[in-house]
Amino acid sequence: MSQILLAKPVIKAEINKLKLKCQEYLDNGITPFLKVLLVGDHPASLIYTRNKKKFCEKIGAQCEILTLDSRTSEEDFMEVVEGLNADKSVHGFLIQLPLPKQLSHIDTTNLVNAYKDVDGFHSDNISKLYRGSTRENLLAPCTPKGIMTLLDFYNIEVEGKSAVVIGRSLIVGKPMALMLTNRNATVTLAHSKTKNLESLCQNADIIITACGSPKMFTQNYFKNDQSQVVIDVGISRQEDGSLSGDCDFENIKDSVKAITPVPGGVGPMTIFTVAQNLLHALDNYPED
Ligand code: GUN
């Protein structure tokens, strides 16, 4: 029997730690506060930001989505960002991506103060990951960090394993490769120009698909001997309205050792990690 790596049991097991930590802050008169800056009405972003707010509130933290008009100018956008960085009542802050066209040229990497950077995108935070930190309270990118939490919960060994990550984005692929390397996996970072992707995947112990190509990964990419672990980061809306990952779940689920479903796998782990990072941000919040 293959194992379906659902997020729900992981979150059920881990959420109390977050609730307790949040309560400690509340008992000391501090309400952990996340601000989410959303510009425009990108449909997926509306859902993601709503889910982030809902989960933060579930653990007892406060979360406010600050929505700006899709035609907001660069000047106004930057003024809001500066205000949120300066606001001492805000402990965590993220800019939901993508930004609308007229702002899309802005390099957001270092816009959010490193100590409020619950997304883990700031160079100071990425540099810790790059240098090999495996500290649990690192402000690290939420999707790969959430995947590591999921792998750990299901006792999936990483050390000494061969892993292929497909997709080299700054949000998922690259930090994922670093995290797996830091945990002593042997990692191949594949991308759209990779030539021998099928055989790379067939020979890996862990395959992480993050390329946004719905149902691309069929049985052809796997060993089909129930030995491989597959983590599907992709999430695309199909013509019939349903959601699909990068993997052809129905086609491969019985021939791998374990696989994350879409939805219900990686997505909720990302949301969980935003809240986890908010509390880590507060733990390391500068005193003045
Ligand atoms: N858009 C898609 N994924 C993310 C994410 O992890 N963080 C932010 N800020 N925007 C996103």
CSV table of C-alpha atoms and ligand atoms in Angstrom, one decimal, residues 37 45 48 52 94-98 119 121 141-143 171-172 270 274, ligand 1:
chain,number,residue,atom,x,y,z
A,37,LEU,CA,0.1,43.1,1.9
A,45,SER,CA,-3.6,35.2,-4.0
A,48,TYR,CA,-3.8,32.1,-0.1
A,52,LYS,CA,-3.0,32.6,6.0
A,94,LEU,CA,4.8,39.6,3.9
A,95,ILE,CA,4.1,40.9,0.4
A,96,GLN,CA,1.9,38.4,-1.4
A,97,LEU,CA,3.2,37.7,-4.9
A,98,PRO,CA,2.7,38.1,-7.8
A,119,ASP,CA,8.4,34.5,4.0
A,121,PHE,CA,13.0,35.7,1.3
A,141,PRO,CA,10.8,30.0,2.9
A,142,CYS,CA,7.5,28.5,3.9
A,143,THR,CA,6.8,25.9,1.2
A,171,ILE,CA,10.3,30.6,-3.5
A,172,VAL,CA,10.4,26.8,-3.7
A,270,THR,CA,2.9,26.4,3.6
A,274,VAL,CA,3.7,31.2,7.8
B,1,GUN,N1,2.9,33.6,-3.9
B,1,GUN,C1,3.0,32.3,-4.1
B,1,GUN,N2,3.7,31.7,-3.1
B,1,GUN,C2,4.0,32.7,-2.2
B,1,GUN,C3,4.7,32.7,-1.0
B,1,GUN,O1,5.2,31.7,-0.4
B,1,GUN,N3,4.9,34.0,-0.4
B,1,GUN,C4,4.4,35.1,-1.0
B,1,GUN,N4,4.6,36.3,-0.4
B,1,GUN,N5,3.7,35.1,-2.1
B,1,GUN,C5,3.5,33.9,-2.8
